[in-house]
PDB file of C-alpha atoms and ligand atoms in Angstrom:
ATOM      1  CA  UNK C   1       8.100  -4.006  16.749  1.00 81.00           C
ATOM      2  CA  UNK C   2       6.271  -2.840  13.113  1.00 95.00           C
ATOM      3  CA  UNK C   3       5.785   1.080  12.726  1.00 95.00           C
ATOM      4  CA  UNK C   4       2.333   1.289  11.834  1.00 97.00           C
ATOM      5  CA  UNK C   5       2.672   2.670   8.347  1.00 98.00           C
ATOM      6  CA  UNK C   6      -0.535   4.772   6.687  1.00 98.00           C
ATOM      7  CA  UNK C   7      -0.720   5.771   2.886  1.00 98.00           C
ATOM      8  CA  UNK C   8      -3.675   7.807   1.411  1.00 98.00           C
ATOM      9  CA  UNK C   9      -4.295   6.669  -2.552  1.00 98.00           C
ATOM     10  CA  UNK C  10      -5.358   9.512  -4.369  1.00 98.00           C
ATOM     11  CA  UNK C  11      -6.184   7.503  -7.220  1.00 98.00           C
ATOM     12  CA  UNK C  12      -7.328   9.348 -10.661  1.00 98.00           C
ATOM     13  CA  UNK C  13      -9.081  11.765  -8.192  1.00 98.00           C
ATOM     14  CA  UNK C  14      -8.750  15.447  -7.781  1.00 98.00           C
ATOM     15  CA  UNK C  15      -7.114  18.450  -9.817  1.00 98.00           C
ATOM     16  CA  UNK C  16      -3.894  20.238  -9.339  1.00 98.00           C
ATOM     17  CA  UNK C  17      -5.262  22.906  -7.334  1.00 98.00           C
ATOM     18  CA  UNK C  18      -7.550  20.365  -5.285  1.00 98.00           C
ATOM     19  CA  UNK C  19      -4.200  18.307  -4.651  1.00 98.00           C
ATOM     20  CA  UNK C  20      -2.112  21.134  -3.591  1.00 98.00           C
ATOM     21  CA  UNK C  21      -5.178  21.823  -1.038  1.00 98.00           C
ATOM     22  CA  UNK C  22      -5.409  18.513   0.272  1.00 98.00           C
ATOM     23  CA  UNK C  23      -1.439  18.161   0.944  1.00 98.00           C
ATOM     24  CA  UNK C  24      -1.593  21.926   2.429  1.00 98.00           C
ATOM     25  CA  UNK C  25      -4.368  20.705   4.461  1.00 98.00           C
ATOM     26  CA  UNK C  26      -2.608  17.811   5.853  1.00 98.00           C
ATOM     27  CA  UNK C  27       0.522  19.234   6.821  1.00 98.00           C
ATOM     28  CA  UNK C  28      -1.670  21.928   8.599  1.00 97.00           C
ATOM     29  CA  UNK C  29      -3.279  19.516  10.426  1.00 97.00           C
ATOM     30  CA  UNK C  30      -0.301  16.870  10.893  1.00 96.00           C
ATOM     31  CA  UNK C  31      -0.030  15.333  14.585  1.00 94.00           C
ATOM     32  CA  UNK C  32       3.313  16.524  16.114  1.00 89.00           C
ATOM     33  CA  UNK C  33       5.332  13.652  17.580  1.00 83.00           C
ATOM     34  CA  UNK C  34       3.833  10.795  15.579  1.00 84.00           C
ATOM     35  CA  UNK C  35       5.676   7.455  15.898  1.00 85.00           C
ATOM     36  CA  UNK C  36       3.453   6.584  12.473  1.00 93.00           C
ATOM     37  CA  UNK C  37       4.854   6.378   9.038  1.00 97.00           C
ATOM     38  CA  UNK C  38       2.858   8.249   6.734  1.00 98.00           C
ATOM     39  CA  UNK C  39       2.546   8.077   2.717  1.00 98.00           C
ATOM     40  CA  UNK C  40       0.711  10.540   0.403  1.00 98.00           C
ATOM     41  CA  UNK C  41      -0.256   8.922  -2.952  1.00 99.00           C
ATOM     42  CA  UNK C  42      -1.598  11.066  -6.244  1.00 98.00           C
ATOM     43  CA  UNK C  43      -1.396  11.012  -9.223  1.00 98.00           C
ATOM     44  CA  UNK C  44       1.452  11.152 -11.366  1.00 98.00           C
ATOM     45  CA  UNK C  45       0.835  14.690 -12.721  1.00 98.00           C
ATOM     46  CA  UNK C  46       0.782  15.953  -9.045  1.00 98.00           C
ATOM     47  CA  UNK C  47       3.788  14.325  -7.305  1.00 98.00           C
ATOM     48  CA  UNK C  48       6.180  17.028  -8.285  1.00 98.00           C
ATOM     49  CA  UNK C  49       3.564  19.624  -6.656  1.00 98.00           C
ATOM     50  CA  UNK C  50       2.693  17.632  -3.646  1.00 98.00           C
ATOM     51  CA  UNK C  51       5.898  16.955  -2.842  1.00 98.00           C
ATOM     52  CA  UNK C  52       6.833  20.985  -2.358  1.00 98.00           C
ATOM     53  CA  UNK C  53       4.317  21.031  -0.358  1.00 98.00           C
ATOM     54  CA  UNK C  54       4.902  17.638   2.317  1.00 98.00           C
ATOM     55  CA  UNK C  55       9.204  17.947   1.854  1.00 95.00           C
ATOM     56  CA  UNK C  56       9.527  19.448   4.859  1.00 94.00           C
ATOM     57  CA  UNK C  57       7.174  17.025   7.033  1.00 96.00           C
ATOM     58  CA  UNK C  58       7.587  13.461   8.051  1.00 96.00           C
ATOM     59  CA  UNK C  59       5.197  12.772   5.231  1.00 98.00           C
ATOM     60  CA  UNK C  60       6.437  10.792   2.332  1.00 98.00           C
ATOM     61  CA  UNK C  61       5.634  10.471  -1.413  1.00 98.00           C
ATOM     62  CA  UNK C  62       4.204   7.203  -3.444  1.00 98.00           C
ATOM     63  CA  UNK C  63       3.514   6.300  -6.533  1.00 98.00           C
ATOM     64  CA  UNK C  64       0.137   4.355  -8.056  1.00 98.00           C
ATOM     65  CA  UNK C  65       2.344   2.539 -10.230  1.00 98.00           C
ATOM     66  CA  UNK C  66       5.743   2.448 -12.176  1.00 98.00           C
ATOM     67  CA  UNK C  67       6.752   0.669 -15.257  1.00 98.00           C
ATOM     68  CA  UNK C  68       9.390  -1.986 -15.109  1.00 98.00           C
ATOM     69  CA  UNK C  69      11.875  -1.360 -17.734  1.00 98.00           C
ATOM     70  CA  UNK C  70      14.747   1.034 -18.461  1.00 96.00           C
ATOM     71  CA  UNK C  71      13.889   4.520 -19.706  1.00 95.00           C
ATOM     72  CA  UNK C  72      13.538   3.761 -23.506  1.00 97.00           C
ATOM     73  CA  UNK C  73      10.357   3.724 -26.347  1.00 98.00           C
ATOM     74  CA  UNK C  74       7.283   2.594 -24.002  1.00 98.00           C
ATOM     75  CA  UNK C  75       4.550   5.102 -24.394  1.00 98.00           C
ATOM     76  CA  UNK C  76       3.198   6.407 -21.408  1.00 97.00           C
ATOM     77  CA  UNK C  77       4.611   4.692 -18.565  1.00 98.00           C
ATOM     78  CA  UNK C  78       6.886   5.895 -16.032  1.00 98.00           C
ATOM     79  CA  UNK C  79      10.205   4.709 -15.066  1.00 98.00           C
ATOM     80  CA  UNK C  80      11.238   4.153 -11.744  1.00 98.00           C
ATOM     81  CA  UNK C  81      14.424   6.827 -12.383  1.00 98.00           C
ATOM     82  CA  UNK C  82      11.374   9.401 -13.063  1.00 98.00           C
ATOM     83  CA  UNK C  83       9.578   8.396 -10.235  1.00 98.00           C
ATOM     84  CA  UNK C  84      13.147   8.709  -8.223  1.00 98.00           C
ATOM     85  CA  UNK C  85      14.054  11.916  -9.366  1.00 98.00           C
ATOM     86  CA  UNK C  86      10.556  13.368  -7.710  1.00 98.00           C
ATOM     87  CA  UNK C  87      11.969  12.158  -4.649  1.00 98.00           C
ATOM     88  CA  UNK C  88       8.765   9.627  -4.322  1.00 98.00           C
ATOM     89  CA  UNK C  89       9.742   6.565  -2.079  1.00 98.00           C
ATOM     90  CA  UNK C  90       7.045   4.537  -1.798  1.00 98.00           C
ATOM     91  CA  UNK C  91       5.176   3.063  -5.192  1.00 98.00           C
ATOM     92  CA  UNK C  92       1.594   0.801  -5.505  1.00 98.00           C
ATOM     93  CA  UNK C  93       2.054  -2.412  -7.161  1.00 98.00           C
ATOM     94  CA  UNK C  94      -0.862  -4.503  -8.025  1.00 98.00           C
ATOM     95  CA  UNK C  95      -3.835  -2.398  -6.522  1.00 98.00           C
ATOM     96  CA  UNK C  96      -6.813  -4.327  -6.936  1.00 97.00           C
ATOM     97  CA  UNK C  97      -8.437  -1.699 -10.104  1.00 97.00           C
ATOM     98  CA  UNK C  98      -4.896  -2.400 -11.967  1.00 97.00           C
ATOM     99  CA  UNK C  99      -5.460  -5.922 -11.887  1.00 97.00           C
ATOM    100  CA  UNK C 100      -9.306  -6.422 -12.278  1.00 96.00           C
ATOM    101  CA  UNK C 101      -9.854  -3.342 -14.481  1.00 97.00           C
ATOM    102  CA  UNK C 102      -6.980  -2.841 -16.231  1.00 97.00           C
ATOM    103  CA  UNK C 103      -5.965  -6.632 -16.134  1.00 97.00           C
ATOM    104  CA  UNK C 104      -2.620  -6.698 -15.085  1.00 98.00           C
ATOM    105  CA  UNK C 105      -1.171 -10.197 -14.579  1.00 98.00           C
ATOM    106  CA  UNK C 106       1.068 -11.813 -11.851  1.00 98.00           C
ATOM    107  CA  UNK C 107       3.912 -12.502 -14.503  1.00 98.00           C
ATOM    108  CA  UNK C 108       3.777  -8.505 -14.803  1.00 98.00           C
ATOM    109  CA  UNK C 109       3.391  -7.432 -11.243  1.00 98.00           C
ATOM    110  CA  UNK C 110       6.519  -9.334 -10.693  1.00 98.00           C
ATOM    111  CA  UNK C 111       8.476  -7.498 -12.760  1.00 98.00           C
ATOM    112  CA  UNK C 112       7.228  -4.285 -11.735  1.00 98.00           C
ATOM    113  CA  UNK C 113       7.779  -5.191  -7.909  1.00 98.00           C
ATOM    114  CA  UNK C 114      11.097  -6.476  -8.515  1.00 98.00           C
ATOM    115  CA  UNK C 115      12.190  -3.051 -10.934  1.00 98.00           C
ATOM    116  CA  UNK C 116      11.402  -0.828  -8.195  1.00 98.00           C
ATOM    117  CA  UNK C 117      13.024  -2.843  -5.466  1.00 97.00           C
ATOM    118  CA  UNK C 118      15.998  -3.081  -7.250  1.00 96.00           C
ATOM    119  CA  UNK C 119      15.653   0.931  -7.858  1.00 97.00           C
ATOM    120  CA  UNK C 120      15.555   1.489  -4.261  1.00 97.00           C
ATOM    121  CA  UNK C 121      11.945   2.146  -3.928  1.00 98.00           C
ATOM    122  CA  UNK C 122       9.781   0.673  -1.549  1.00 98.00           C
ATOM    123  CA  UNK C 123       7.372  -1.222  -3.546  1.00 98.00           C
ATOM    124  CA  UNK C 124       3.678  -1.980  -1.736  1.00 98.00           C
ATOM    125  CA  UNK C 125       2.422  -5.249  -2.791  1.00 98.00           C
ATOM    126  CA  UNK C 126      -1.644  -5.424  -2.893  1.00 98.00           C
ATOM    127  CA  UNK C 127      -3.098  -8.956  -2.538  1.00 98.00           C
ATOM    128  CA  UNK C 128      -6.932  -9.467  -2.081  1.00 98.00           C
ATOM    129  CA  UNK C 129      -9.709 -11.655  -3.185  1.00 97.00           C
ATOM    130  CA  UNK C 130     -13.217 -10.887  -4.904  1.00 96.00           C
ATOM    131  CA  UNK C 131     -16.175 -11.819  -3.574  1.00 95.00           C
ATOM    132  CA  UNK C 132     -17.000 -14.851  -5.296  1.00 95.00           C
ATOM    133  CA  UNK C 133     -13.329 -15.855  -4.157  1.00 97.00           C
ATOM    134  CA  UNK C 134     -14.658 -15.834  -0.682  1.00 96.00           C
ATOM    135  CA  UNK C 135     -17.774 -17.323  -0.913  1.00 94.00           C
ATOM    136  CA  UNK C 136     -16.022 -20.215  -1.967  1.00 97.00           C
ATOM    137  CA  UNK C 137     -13.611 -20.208  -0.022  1.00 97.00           C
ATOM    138  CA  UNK C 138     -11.155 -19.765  -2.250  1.00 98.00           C
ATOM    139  CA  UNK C 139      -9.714 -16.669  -0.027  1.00 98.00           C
ATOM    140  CA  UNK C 140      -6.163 -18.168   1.445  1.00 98.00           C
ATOM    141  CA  UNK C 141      -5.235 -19.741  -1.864  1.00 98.00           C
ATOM    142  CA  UNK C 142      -5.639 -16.696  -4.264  1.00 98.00           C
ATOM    143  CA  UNK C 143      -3.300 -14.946  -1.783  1.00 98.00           C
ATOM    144  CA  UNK C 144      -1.057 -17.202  -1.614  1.00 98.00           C
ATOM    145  CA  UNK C 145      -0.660 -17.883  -5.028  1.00 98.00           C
ATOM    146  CA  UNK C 146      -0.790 -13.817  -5.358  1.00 98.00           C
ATOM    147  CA  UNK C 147       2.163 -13.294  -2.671  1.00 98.00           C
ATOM    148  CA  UNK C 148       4.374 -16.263  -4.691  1.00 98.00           C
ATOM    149  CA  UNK C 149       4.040 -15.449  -7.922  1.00 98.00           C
ATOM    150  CA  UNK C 150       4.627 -11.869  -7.386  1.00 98.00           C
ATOM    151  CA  UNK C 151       7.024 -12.071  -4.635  1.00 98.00           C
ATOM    152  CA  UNK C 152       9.562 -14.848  -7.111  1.00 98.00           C
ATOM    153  CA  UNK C 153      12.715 -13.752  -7.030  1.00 97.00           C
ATOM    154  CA  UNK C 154      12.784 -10.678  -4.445  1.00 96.00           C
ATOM    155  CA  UNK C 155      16.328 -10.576  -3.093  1.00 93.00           C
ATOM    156  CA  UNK C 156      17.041 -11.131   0.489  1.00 92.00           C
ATOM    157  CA  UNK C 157      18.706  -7.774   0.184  1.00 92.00           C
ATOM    158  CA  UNK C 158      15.579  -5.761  -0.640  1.00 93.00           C
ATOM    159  CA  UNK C 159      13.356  -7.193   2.366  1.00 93.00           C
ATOM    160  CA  UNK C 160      16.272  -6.234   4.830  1.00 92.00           C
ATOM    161  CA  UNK C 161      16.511  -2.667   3.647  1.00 93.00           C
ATOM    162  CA  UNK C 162      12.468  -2.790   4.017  1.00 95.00           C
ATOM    163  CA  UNK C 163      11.901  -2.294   0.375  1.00 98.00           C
ATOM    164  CA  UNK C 164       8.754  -4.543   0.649  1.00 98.00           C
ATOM    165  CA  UNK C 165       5.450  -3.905   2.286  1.00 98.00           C
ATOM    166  CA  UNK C 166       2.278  -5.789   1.555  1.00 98.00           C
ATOM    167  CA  UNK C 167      -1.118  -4.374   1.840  1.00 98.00           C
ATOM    168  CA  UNK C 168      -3.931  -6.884   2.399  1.00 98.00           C
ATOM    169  CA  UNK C 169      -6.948  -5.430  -0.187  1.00 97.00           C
ATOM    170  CA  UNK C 170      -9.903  -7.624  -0.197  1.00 97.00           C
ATOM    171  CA  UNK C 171     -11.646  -6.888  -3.553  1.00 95.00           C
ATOM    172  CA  UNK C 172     -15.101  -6.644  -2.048  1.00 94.00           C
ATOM    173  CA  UNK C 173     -14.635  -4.071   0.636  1.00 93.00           C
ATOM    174  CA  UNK C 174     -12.417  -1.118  -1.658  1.00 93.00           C
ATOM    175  CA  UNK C 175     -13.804   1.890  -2.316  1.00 85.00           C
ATOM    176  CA  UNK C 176     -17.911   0.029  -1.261  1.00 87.00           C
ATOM    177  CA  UNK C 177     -18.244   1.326   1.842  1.00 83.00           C
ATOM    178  CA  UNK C 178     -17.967  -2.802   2.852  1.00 83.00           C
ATOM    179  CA  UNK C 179     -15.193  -3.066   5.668  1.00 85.00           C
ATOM    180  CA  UNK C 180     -13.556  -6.553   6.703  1.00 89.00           C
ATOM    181  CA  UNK C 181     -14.439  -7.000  10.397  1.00 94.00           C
ATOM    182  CA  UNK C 182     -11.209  -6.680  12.405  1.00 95.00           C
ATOM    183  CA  UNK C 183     -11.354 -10.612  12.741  1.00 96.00           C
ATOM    184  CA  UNK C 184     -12.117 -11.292   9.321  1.00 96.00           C
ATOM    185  CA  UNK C 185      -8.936  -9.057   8.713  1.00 97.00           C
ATOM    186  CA  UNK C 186      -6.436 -10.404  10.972  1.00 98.00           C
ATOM    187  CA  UNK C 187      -7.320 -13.895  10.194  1.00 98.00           C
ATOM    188  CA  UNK C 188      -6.088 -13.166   6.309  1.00 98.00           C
ATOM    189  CA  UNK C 189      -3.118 -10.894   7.934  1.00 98.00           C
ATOM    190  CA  UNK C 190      -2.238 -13.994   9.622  1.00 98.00           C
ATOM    191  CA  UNK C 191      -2.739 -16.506   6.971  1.00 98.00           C
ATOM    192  CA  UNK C 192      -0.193 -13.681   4.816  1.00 98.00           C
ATOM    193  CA  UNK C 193       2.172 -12.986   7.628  1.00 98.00           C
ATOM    194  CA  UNK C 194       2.655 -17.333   7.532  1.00 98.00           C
ATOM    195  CA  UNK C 195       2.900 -17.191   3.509  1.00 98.00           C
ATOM    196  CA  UNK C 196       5.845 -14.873   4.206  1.00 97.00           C
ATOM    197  CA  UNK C 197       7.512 -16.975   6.617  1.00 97.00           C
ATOM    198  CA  UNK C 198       7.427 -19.742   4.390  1.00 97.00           C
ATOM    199  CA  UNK C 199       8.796 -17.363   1.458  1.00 96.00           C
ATOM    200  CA  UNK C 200      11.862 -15.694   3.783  1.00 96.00           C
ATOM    201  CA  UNK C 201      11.923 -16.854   7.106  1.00 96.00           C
ATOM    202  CA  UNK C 202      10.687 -15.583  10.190  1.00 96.00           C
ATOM    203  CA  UNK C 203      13.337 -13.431  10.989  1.00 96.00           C
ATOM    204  CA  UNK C 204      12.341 -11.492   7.914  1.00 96.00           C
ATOM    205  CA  UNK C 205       9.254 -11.872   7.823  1.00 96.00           C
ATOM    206  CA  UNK C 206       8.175 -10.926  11.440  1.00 96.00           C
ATOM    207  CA  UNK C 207      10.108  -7.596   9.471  1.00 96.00           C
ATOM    208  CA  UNK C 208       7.564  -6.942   7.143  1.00 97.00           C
ATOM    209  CA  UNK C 209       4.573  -4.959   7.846  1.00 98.00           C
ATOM    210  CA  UNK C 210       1.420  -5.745   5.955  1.00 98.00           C
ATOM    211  CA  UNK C 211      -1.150  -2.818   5.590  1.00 98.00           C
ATOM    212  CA  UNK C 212      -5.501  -3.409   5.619  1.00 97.00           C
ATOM    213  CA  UNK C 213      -7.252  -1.372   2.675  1.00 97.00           C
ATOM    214  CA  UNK C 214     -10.968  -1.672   2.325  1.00 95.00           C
ATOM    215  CA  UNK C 215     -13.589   1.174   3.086  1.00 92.00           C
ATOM    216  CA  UNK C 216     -10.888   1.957   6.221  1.00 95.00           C
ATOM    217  CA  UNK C 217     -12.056   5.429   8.136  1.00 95.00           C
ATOM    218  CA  UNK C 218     -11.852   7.401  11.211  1.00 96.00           C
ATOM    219  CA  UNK C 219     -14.559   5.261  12.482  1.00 96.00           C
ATOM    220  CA  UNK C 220     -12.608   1.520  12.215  1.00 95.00           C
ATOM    221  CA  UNK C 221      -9.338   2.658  12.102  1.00 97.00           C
ATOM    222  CA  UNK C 222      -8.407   2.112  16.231  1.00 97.00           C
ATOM    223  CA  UNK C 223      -9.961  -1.105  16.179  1.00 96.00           C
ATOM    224  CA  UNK C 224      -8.264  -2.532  13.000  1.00 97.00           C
ATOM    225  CA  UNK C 225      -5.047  -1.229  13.856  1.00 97.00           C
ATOM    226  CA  UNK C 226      -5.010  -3.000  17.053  1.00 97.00           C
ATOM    227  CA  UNK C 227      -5.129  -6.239  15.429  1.00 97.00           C
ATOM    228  CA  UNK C 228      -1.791  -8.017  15.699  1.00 96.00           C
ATOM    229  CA  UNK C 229      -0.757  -8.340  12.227  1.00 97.00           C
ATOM    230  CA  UNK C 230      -2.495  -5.804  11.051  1.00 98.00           C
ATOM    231  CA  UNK C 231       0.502  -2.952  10.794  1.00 98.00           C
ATOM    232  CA  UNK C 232      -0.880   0.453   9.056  1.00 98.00           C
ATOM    233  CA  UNK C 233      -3.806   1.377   6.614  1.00 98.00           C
ATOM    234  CA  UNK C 234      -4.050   1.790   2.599  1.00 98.00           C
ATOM    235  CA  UNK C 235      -6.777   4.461   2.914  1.00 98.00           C
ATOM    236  CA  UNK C 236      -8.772   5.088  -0.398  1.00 97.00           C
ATOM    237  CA  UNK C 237     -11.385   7.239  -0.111  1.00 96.00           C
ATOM    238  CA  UNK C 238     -10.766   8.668   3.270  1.00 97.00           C
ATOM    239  CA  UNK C 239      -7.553  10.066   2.351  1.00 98.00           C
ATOM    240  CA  UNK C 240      -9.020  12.403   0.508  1.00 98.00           C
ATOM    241  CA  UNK C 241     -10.527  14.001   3.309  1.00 98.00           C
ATOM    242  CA  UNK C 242      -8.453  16.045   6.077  1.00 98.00           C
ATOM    243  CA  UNK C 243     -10.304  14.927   8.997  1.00 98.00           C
ATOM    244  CA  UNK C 244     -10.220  11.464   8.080  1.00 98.00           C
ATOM    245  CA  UNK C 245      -7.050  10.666   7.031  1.00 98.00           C
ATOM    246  CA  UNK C 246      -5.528  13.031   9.963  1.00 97.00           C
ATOM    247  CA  UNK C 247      -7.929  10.923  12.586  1.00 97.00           C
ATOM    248  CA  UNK C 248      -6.184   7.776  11.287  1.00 97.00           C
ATOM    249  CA  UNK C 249      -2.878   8.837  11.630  1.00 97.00           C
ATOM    250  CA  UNK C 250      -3.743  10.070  15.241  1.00 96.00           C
ATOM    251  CA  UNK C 251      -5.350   6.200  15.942  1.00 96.00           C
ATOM    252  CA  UNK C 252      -1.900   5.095  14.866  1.00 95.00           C
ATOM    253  CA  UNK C 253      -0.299   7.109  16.884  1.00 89.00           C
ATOM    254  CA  UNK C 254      -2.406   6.297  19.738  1.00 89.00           C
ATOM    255  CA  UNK C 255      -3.028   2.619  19.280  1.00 90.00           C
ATOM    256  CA  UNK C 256      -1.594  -0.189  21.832  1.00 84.00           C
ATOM    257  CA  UNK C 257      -0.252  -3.605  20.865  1.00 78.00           C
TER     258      UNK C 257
HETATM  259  C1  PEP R 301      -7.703   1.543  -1.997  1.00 81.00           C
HETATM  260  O1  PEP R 301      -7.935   2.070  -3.063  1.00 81.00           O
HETATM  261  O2  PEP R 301      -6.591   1.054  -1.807  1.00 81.00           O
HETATM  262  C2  PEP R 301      -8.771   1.516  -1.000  1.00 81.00           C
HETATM  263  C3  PEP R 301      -8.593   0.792   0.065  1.00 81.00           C
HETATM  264  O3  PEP R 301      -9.887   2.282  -1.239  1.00 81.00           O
HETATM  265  P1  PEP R 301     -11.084   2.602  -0.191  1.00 81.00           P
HETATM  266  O4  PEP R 301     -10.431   2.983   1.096  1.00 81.00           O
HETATM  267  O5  PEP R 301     -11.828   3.728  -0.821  1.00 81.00           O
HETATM  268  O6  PEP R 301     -11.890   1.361  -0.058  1.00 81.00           O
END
């Protein structure tokens, strides 16, 4: 049986003191006795302060992305020994607004995903397709040619210590208020869930949960989560709201499969 795993991304949203709020507010408000795994995501700048405040919780940290080489002369990126060392666990590779806005490239997100699982971080893997993409029916195959060029070369290792976990993104529905239906969801969580079993087997595989992001809220959160392969939330927008992102870690905690 998957955890059902929920991660807020901050994104390039909110200031220091706004960030400090927003943790405060969700450790105030935190469900006791919650089977869900939970993931806070800011910025860079603010993972040193948001972690004082969520260290003593059941609330981890994550990172929106991470560089893949060793510390060295590479201007403004961030190693995964820095990333470490602020005791974050969890860090975003691929998000949908690194790769269509600030055109990172398969060949890349490989290297990134395999540097931080080989660092001991848990790396999660975004995978979606644009509109067009779907209109044409193009949906399956740019996943699946996301998921094996990205996923090359991922030791067995790494996926048994649950370094891995895949969140399915699709382009159109982040951050427009556009949600996949809970059908249209779990058919792609399906078609992934397969992809992986082809990649690593099904022991493996079956292992691996695989997160929905897309305009997810307190208002679709039950019903998506009760999809079969649909294991936890990537939570844009919503996360930066108490109410909403504690509502979705109660429907987690509450949901039956
Ligand atoms: C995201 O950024 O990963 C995301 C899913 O955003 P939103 O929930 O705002 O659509």
């Amino acid at each position: 049986m998957r955890k059902l795993f929920i991660a807020g991304n901050w994104k390039m949203n909110l200031t220091l003191a706004k960030s400090v709020d927003l943790a405060t507010g969700l450790k105030q408000n935190f469900p006791a006795a919650t089977s869900a795994q939970v993931a806070l995501i800011p910025a860079f700048v603010h993972l040193a302060a948001v972690r004082q405040i969520i260290q003593d919780t059941p609330m981890a940290l994550g990172a929106q992305d991470v560089y893949f080489e060793k510390p060295g002369a590479f201007t403004g990126e961030v190693s995964t020994e820095m990333l470490k060392e602020l005791g974050v666990k969890y860090v975003l590779v691929g998000h949908s607004e690194r790769r269509h806005i600030l055109g990172e490239t398969d060949p890349l997100l490989n290297k990134k995903l395999r540097a931080a699982i080989n660092a001991g971080l848990t790396a999660i893997l975004c995978v979606g397709e644009t509109i067009e993409q779907r209109k044409a029916n193009r949906t399956e195959v740019v996943v699946g040619e996301q998921l094996t060029r990205d996923l090359a070369q991922v030791p067995n290792e790494a996926l048994d210590a649950g370094h891995l976990v895949i969140a399915y993104e699709p382009v159109w529905a982040i951050g427009t208020g556009l949600t996949a239906t809970p059908a249209q969801a779990q058919e792609v969580h399906a078609f992934i869930r397969g992809e992986l079993r082809r990649l690593f087997g099904s022991d493996r595989a079956d292992r691996i949960q695989i997160q929905y992001g897309g305009s997810a809220k307190k208002a679709n959160a039950a019903e998506l989560l009760a999809q079969p392969d649909i294991d936890g939330l990537l939570v844009g927008g919503a996360s930066l709201i108490v109410e909403e992102f504690i509502a979705m870690v109660r429907a987690a905690k509450e949901v039956k499969k």
